[in-house]
Amino acid sequence: MPRTLIAGGAGFLGSHLADALLARGHDVICVDNLITGSMKNIEHLIGTDGFTFYKWDVTNYIHVPGPIDNILHFASPASPIDYLRLPIQTLKVGSLGTHKALGLAKEKAARFLLASTSEVYGDPLIHPQKEDYWGNVNPIGPRGVYDEAKRFAEAMTMAYQRAHGVETRIVRIFNTYGPRMRIEDGRVVSTFVSQALRDEPITVFGDGGQTRSFCFVSDEVDGIIRLLGSDATTPVNIGNPSEMTVKQLAERVIELTGSKSEIVHKELPEDDPKVRKPDITRARTILGWEPKVALDEGLTRTIAYFKEALASETASA
Ligand code: UDP
């Protein structure tokens, strides 16, 4: 039975990975300092055979007794408002945290998978983005703390592969959405869905002409698990290439929720990428992976989750 450690295992993606790996027969060790992760995401797993949780900060030295087969480094604030609020923690978990997690992988001869991001491409000058594009990142802008931390994390991962022979994988994750996103995480899908369900104004930043390509969480998790099992030693984009403008997303959310909300425009944040869309040729070719969940279906499932989350928030207020 493989034993897999997930750093950031109480987060949005980490907790879905924990579910999927337990279902595939892995023992899962979940490590999280809970600064953006939540026990709510894993409460259904506490007490389950093969599941262990440690409230640890992966930027410190971590010692885990016994063998480990896989280490998945998913610890990091990942939404723009989180990494603006937690700039130093974001830089530390991408740098020191990646170093510690790689050190553990070396000691245990474990396979290491890094959660990287489309943000390594910055405000891209090439469209759609292919893995061989080096990106257009402002190192000293507000998003630099995340972008550069992840770029450093990729460099460190490749260095451990080359210098120490650690088996490494790097996934570049594009905008992923679904149940267990936080109501207040500030990301566009969670924000628009929460605003629509409360009949509050939908805050479109700028003219809403900037584009993103949204991947439902079950597709993302499936791609990541395929990558873990593959022999791809350089980065692989995992995302849904169906691109749309932020304004179109707002209109879809209003339609699917039947909301009375109206669109209001707010200032576009500094360095907000104008376009983003993954080229997934590599994932298609080497992983046989393809996203399956269409936007309307994914949004419908996300809306159902947020309805419950908002109701329990109101009940506990
Ligand atoms: N956005 C928006 N309104 C919001 C939140 C985000 O218009 O309330 C826009 C944001 O400016 C960006 C896009 O939606 O262009 C995606 O933002 P998100 O924070 O989800 O992540 P990003 O893709 O920028 O990392």
Coordinates of C-alpha atoms and ligand atoms in Angstrom, one line a residue:
M1 CA 0.0 0.0 0.0
P2 CA 1.7 3.3 -1.0
R3 CA 2.1 5.9 1.7
T4 CA 1.6 9.5 0.5
L5 CA 2.3 12.7 2.4
I6 CA 0.3 15.8 1.3
A7 CA 1.6 19.1 2.5
G8 CA -1.3 21.5 2.4
G9 CA -3.6 18.5 2.8
A10 CA -6.4 20.5 4.5
G11 CA -6.6 23.0 1.6
F12 CA -8.9 23.0 -1.3
L13 CA -6.8 20.9 -3.7
G14 CA -4.9 19.0 -1.0
S15 CA -8.1 17.7 0.6
H16 CA -9.6 16.5 -2.7
L17 CA -6.3 14.8 -3.4
A18 CA -6.5 13.1 0.0
D19 CA -10.0 11.8 -0.8
A20 CA -8.9 10.5 -4.2
L21 CA -5.7 8.8 -3.0
L22 CA -7.4 7.1 -0.1
A23 CA -10.0 5.8 -2.5
R24 CA -7.2 4.4 -4.6
G25 CA -5.8 2.6 -1.6
H26 CA -3.0 4.9 -0.4
D27 CA -2.3 5.7 3.2
V28 CA -2.4 9.5 3.4
I29 CA -0.5 11.7 5.8
C30 CA -1.9 15.1 5.7
V31 CA 0.2 18.0 6.9
D32 CA -1.1 21.6 7.2
N33 CA -0.6 24.7 9.4
L34 CA -4.2 25.7 8.7
I35 CA -3.4 29.3 7.8
T36 CA -5.5 29.0 4.7
G37 CA -6.5 25.3 4.9
S38 CA -9.4 24.2 7.2
M39 CA -10.2 21.2 9.3
K40 CA -13.7 21.3 7.8
N41 CA -12.2 20.0 4.5
I42 CA -10.9 16.9 6.1
E43 CA -13.2 16.3 9.1
H44 CA -14.9 13.4 7.2
L45 CA -11.5 11.7 7.0
I46 CA -10.5 12.0 10.7
G47 CA -10.6 8.5 12.2
T48 CA -10.6 6.8 8.7
D49 CA -8.2 3.9 8.3
G50 CA -5.0 5.0 6.7
F51 CA -5.5 8.7 7.3
T52 CA -3.3 10.8 9.6
F53 CA -3.3 14.5 10.2
Y54 CA -0.5 16.7 11.6
K55 CA -0.8 20.4 12.2
W56 CA 2.7 21.3 11.1
D57 CA 4.3 24.1 9.2
V58 CA 6.2 22.6 6.3
T59 CA 8.7 25.6 6.3
N60 CA 10.2 23.9 9.5
Y61 CA 12.1 20.7 9.5
I62 CA 9.7 17.8 9.3
H63 CA 10.3 14.3 10.6
V64 CA 7.9 11.5 9.8
P65 CA 8.6 8.0 11.1
G66 CA 8.5 5.1 8.7
P67 CA 8.7 4.9 4.9
I68 CA 7.0 7.3 2.5
D69 CA 6.5 6.7 -1.2
N70 CA 5.2 10.0 -2.4
I71 CA 5.3 13.6 -1.2
L72 CA 2.9 16.1 -2.7
H73 CA 3.7 19.7 -1.9
F74 CA 0.4 21.6 -2.1
A75 CA 1.0 24.0 0.8
S76 CA 0.7 27.7 -0.1
P77 CA -1.7 30.5 0.0
A78 CA -2.9 30.4 -3.6
S79 CA -5.5 33.2 -4.1
P80 CA -4.4 36.7 -4.9
I81 CA -5.9 38.2 -1.7
D82 CA -4.4 35.5 0.4
Y83 CA -0.9 35.9 -0.9
L84 CA -1.2 39.7 -0.7
R85 CA -2.3 39.3 3.0
L86 CA 0.4 36.7 3.7
P87 CA 3.4 37.7 1.5
I88 CA 6.2 36.4 3.6
Q89 CA 4.5 33.1 4.5
T90 CA 3.9 32.7 0.7
L91 CA 7.6 33.3 -0.1
K92 CA 8.6 31.0 2.8
V93 CA 6.4 28.1 1.9
G94 CA 7.4 28.2 -1.7
S95 CA 11.1 28.4 -0.9
L96 CA 11.9 27.0 2.6
G97 CA 8.9 24.7 2.5
T98 CA 9.8 23.2 -0.9
H99 CA 13.4 22.7 0.4
K100 CA 12.2 20.9 3.5
A101 CA 9.7 18.7 1.5
L102 CA 12.4 17.8 -1.1
G103 CA 14.8 17.0 1.8
L104 CA 12.3 14.6 3.2
A105 CA 11.7 13.1 -0.3
K106 CA 15.5 12.5 -0.6
E107 CA 15.7 10.9 2.8
K108 CA 12.8 8.6 2.2
A109 CA 13.6 8.0 -1.5
A110 CA 10.1 9.2 -2.2
R111 CA 8.7 10.6 -5.4
F112 CA 8.1 14.3 -5.1
L113 CA 5.3 16.3 -6.9
L114 CA 5.3 20.1 -6.8
A115 CA 2.1 22.1 -7.1
S116 CA 3.2 24.9 -9.4
T117 CA 1.0 27.3 -11.2
S118 CA 0.1 29.2 -14.4
E119 CA 1.3 32.2 -12.5
V120 CA 4.9 31.2 -13.4
Y121 CA 3.9 32.6 -16.9
G122 CA 3.0 35.9 -15.3
D123 CA 1.1 38.3 -17.6
P124 CA 1.9 36.1 -20.6
L125 CA 3.1 37.4 -24.0
I126 CA 2.5 34.0 -25.6
H127 CA -1.1 32.6 -25.9
P128 CA -2.1 29.9 -25.1
Q129 CA 0.7 29.0 -22.7
K130 CA 2.9 26.0 -23.4
E131 CA 5.3 24.5 -20.9
D132 CA 8.4 25.8 -22.8
Y133 CA 7.3 29.5 -22.4
W134 CA 9.5 31.2 -19.7
G135 CA 6.9 33.8 -18.7
N136 CA 6.6 37.5 -18.1
V137 CA 6.7 38.1 -14.3
N138 CA 7.2 41.3 -12.4
P139 CA 9.4 40.2 -9.5
I140 CA 8.7 43.3 -7.3
G141 CA 4.9 43.7 -8.0
P142 CA 2.3 42.5 -5.5
R143 CA 1.9 39.1 -7.2
G144 CA 5.7 38.6 -7.3
V145 CA 5.6 36.9 -3.9
Y146 CA 3.6 34.0 -5.3
D147 CA 5.0 33.9 -8.8
E148 CA 8.6 34.1 -7.8
A149 CA 8.1 31.6 -4.9
K150 CA 6.7 29.1 -7.3
R151 CA 9.4 29.8 -9.9
F152 CA 12.0 29.2 -7.2
A153 CA 10.2 26.1 -6.1
E154 CA 10.4 24.7 -9.7
A155 CA 14.1 25.5 -9.8
M156 CA 14.7 23.8 -6.5
T157 CA 12.7 20.8 -7.6
M158 CA 14.8 20.4 -10.8
A159 CA 18.0 20.9 -8.8
Y160 CA 17.0 18.0 -6.4
Q161 CA 16.2 15.9 -9.5
R162 CA 19.6 16.7 -11.1
A163 CA 21.9 16.8 -8.1
H164 CA 20.3 14.1 -5.9
G165 CA 18.4 12.0 -8.3
V166 CA 15.1 12.6 -6.5
E167 CA 12.2 11.5 -8.7
T168 CA 10.2 14.7 -9.3
R169 CA 7.1 15.8 -11.0
I170 CA 5.8 19.4 -11.5
V171 CA 2.2 20.3 -12.3
R172 CA 1.3 23.8 -13.4
I173 CA -2.2 24.3 -12.2
F174 CA -4.5 26.7 -14.1
N175 CA -7.6 28.4 -12.4
T176 CA -9.4 25.5 -10.6
Y177 CA -12.7 25.7 -8.9
G178 CA -15.2 23.6 -7.1
P179 CA -16.6 22.6 -3.7
R180 CA -14.3 23.5 -0.6
M181 CA -13.2 26.8 -2.0
R182 CA -13.5 29.4 0.8
I183 CA -16.4 31.9 0.6
E184 CA -14.0 34.7 1.3
D185 CA -10.9 33.5 -0.6
G186 CA -11.4 36.4 -3.1
R187 CA -11.0 34.2 -6.2
V188 CA -13.3 35.0 -9.0
V189 CA -15.5 31.9 -9.0
S190 CA -16.1 31.7 -5.2
T191 CA -16.6 35.5 -5.1
F192 CA -19.1 35.6 -7.9
V193 CA -21.1 32.6 -6.7
S194 CA -21.3 33.9 -3.1
Q195 CA -22.3 37.4 -4.4
A196 CA -24.9 35.9 -6.7
L197 CA -26.4 33.7 -4.0
R198 CA -26.7 36.7 -1.7
D199 CA -28.1 38.9 -4.5
E200 CA -25.2 41.3 -3.9
P201 CA -23.5 43.2 -6.7
I202 CA -21.1 41.1 -8.8
T203 CA -17.7 42.8 -8.6
V204 CA -16.0 42.6 -12.1
F205 CA -12.5 44.0 -12.0
G206 CA -11.6 46.3 -14.9
D207 CA -13.8 46.0 -17.9
G208 CA -14.0 42.2 -17.4
G209 CA -12.4 41.6 -20.8
Q210 CA -9.5 39.7 -19.2
T211 CA -9.7 36.0 -19.8
R212 CA -9.3 32.8 -17.7
S213 CA -9.9 29.1 -18.4
F214 CA -11.6 27.3 -15.6
C215 CA -11.0 23.7 -14.6
F216 CA -13.3 21.7 -12.3
V217 CA -11.6 20.2 -9.3
S218 CA -12.3 16.6 -10.2
D219 CA -10.6 17.0 -13.6
E220 CA -7.6 18.7 -12.0
V221 CA -7.2 16.0 -9.4
D222 CA -7.4 13.3 -12.0
G223 CA -4.7 15.0 -14.0
I224 CA -2.4 15.4 -11.0
I225 CA -2.7 11.7 -10.0
R226 CA -1.9 10.6 -13.6
L227 CA 1.1 12.9 -13.6
L228 CA 2.3 11.4 -10.3
G229 CA 2.2 7.9 -11.8
S230 CA 3.9 9.0 -15.1
D231 CA 7.5 9.4 -16.0
A232 CA 7.2 13.1 -16.9
T233 CA 10.2 14.8 -15.2
T234 CA 9.6 18.3 -16.5
P235 CA 6.5 20.6 -15.9
V236 CA 3.0 19.7 -17.3
N237 CA 0.1 22.1 -17.6
I238 CA -3.1 20.7 -16.1
G239 CA -6.1 23.0 -16.8
N240 CA -9.2 23.3 -18.9
P241 CA -8.4 25.2 -22.2
S242 CA -12.0 26.5 -22.6
E243 CA -11.3 30.2 -22.3
M244 CA -13.8 33.0 -21.4
T245 CA -13.8 36.6 -20.2
V246 CA -14.4 37.4 -16.6
K247 CA -17.5 39.3 -17.7
Q248 CA -18.9 36.2 -19.4
L249 CA -18.2 34.2 -16.2
A250 CA -20.2 36.8 -14.2
E251 CA -23.2 36.4 -16.7
R252 CA -23.0 32.6 -16.5
V253 CA -23.1 32.7 -12.7
I254 CA -26.1 35.1 -12.6
E255 CA -27.9 32.9 -15.1
L256 CA -27.3 29.6 -13.2
T257 CA -28.1 31.0 -9.8
G258 CA -31.2 32.8 -11.0
S259 CA -29.8 35.8 -9.1
K260 CA -31.0 39.4 -9.0
S261 CA -27.4 40.6 -8.8
E262 CA -26.1 43.3 -11.1
I263 CA -22.6 43.6 -12.4
V264 CA -20.5 46.5 -11.0
H265 CA -17.0 47.4 -12.1
K266 CA -14.1 47.8 -9.7
E267 CA -10.5 48.8 -10.3
L268 CA -8.3 46.1 -12.0
P269 CA -5.6 44.9 -9.6
E270 CA -2.0 45.6 -10.4
D271 CA -0.4 43.1 -12.8
D272 CA -3.6 41.2 -13.3
P273 CA -2.9 38.9 -16.3
K274 CA -4.9 39.9 -19.4
V275 CA -5.2 36.4 -20.8
R276 CA -4.7 32.9 -19.6
K277 CA -5.3 29.6 -21.3
P278 CA -3.3 26.3 -21.0
D279 CA -1.9 24.5 -24.0
I280 CA -2.6 20.9 -22.8
T281 CA -1.0 19.0 -25.7
R282 CA 1.6 17.6 -23.4
A283 CA -0.9 16.3 -20.8
R284 CA -3.1 14.9 -23.6
T285 CA -0.1 13.1 -25.2
I286 CA 1.8 11.8 -22.2
L287 CA -1.0 11.3 -19.6
G288 CA -3.9 10.6 -21.9
W289 CA -5.7 13.3 -19.8
E290 CA -8.4 15.6 -20.9
P291 CA -10.8 17.7 -18.8
K292 CA -14.4 16.2 -18.8
V293 CA -16.5 18.5 -16.7
A294 CA -18.1 21.4 -18.7
L295 CA -18.4 24.8 -17.1
D296 CA -22.1 24.8 -16.5
E297 CA -22.0 21.4 -14.8
G298 CA -19.0 22.4 -12.7
L299 CA -20.6 25.7 -11.7
T300 CA -23.9 23.9 -10.8
R301 CA -22.0 21.6 -8.4
T302 CA -20.1 24.6 -7.0
I303 CA -23.3 26.6 -6.5
A304 CA -24.9 23.7 -4.6
Y305 CA -21.8 23.6 -2.3
F306 CA -21.9 27.4 -1.7
K307 CA -25.6 27.4 -1.0
E308 CA -25.0 25.0 1.9
A309 CA -21.8 26.8 3.1
L310 CA -23.6 30.1 3.1
A311 CA -26.6 28.6 5.0
S312 CA -24.4 27.1 7.7
E313 CA -22.5 30.4 8.0
T314 CA -25.8 32.2 8.5
A315 CA -26.9 29.6 11.0
S316 CA -23.8 29.8 13.1
A317 CA -23.7 33.7 13.0
Ligands
UDP1 N1 -11.8 39.1 -10.5 C1 -12.9 39.9 -10.6 N2 -13.7 40.1 -9.5 C2 -13.5 39.5 -8.3 C3 -12.4 38.7 -8.2 C4 -11.5 38.5 -9.3 O1 -13.2 40.5 -11.7 O2 -14.2 39.7 -7.4 C5 -11.0 38.9 -11.7 C6 -9.5 39.2 -11.5 O3 -9.2 40.5 -11.7 C7 -8.9 38.3 -12.5 C8 -9.8 37.1 -12.6 O4 -11.0 37.5 -12.1 O5 -8.8 38.9 -13.7 C9 -9.4 35.8 -11.9 O6 -9.0 36.2 -10.6 P1 -8.7 35.2 -9.4 O7 -8.5 36.0 -8.2 O8 -9.7 34.1 -9.3 O9 -7.3 34.5 -9.8 P2 -6.1 34.8 -10.9 O10 -6.5 34.0 -12.1 O11 -6.0 36.3 -11.2 O12 -4.9 34.3 -10.2

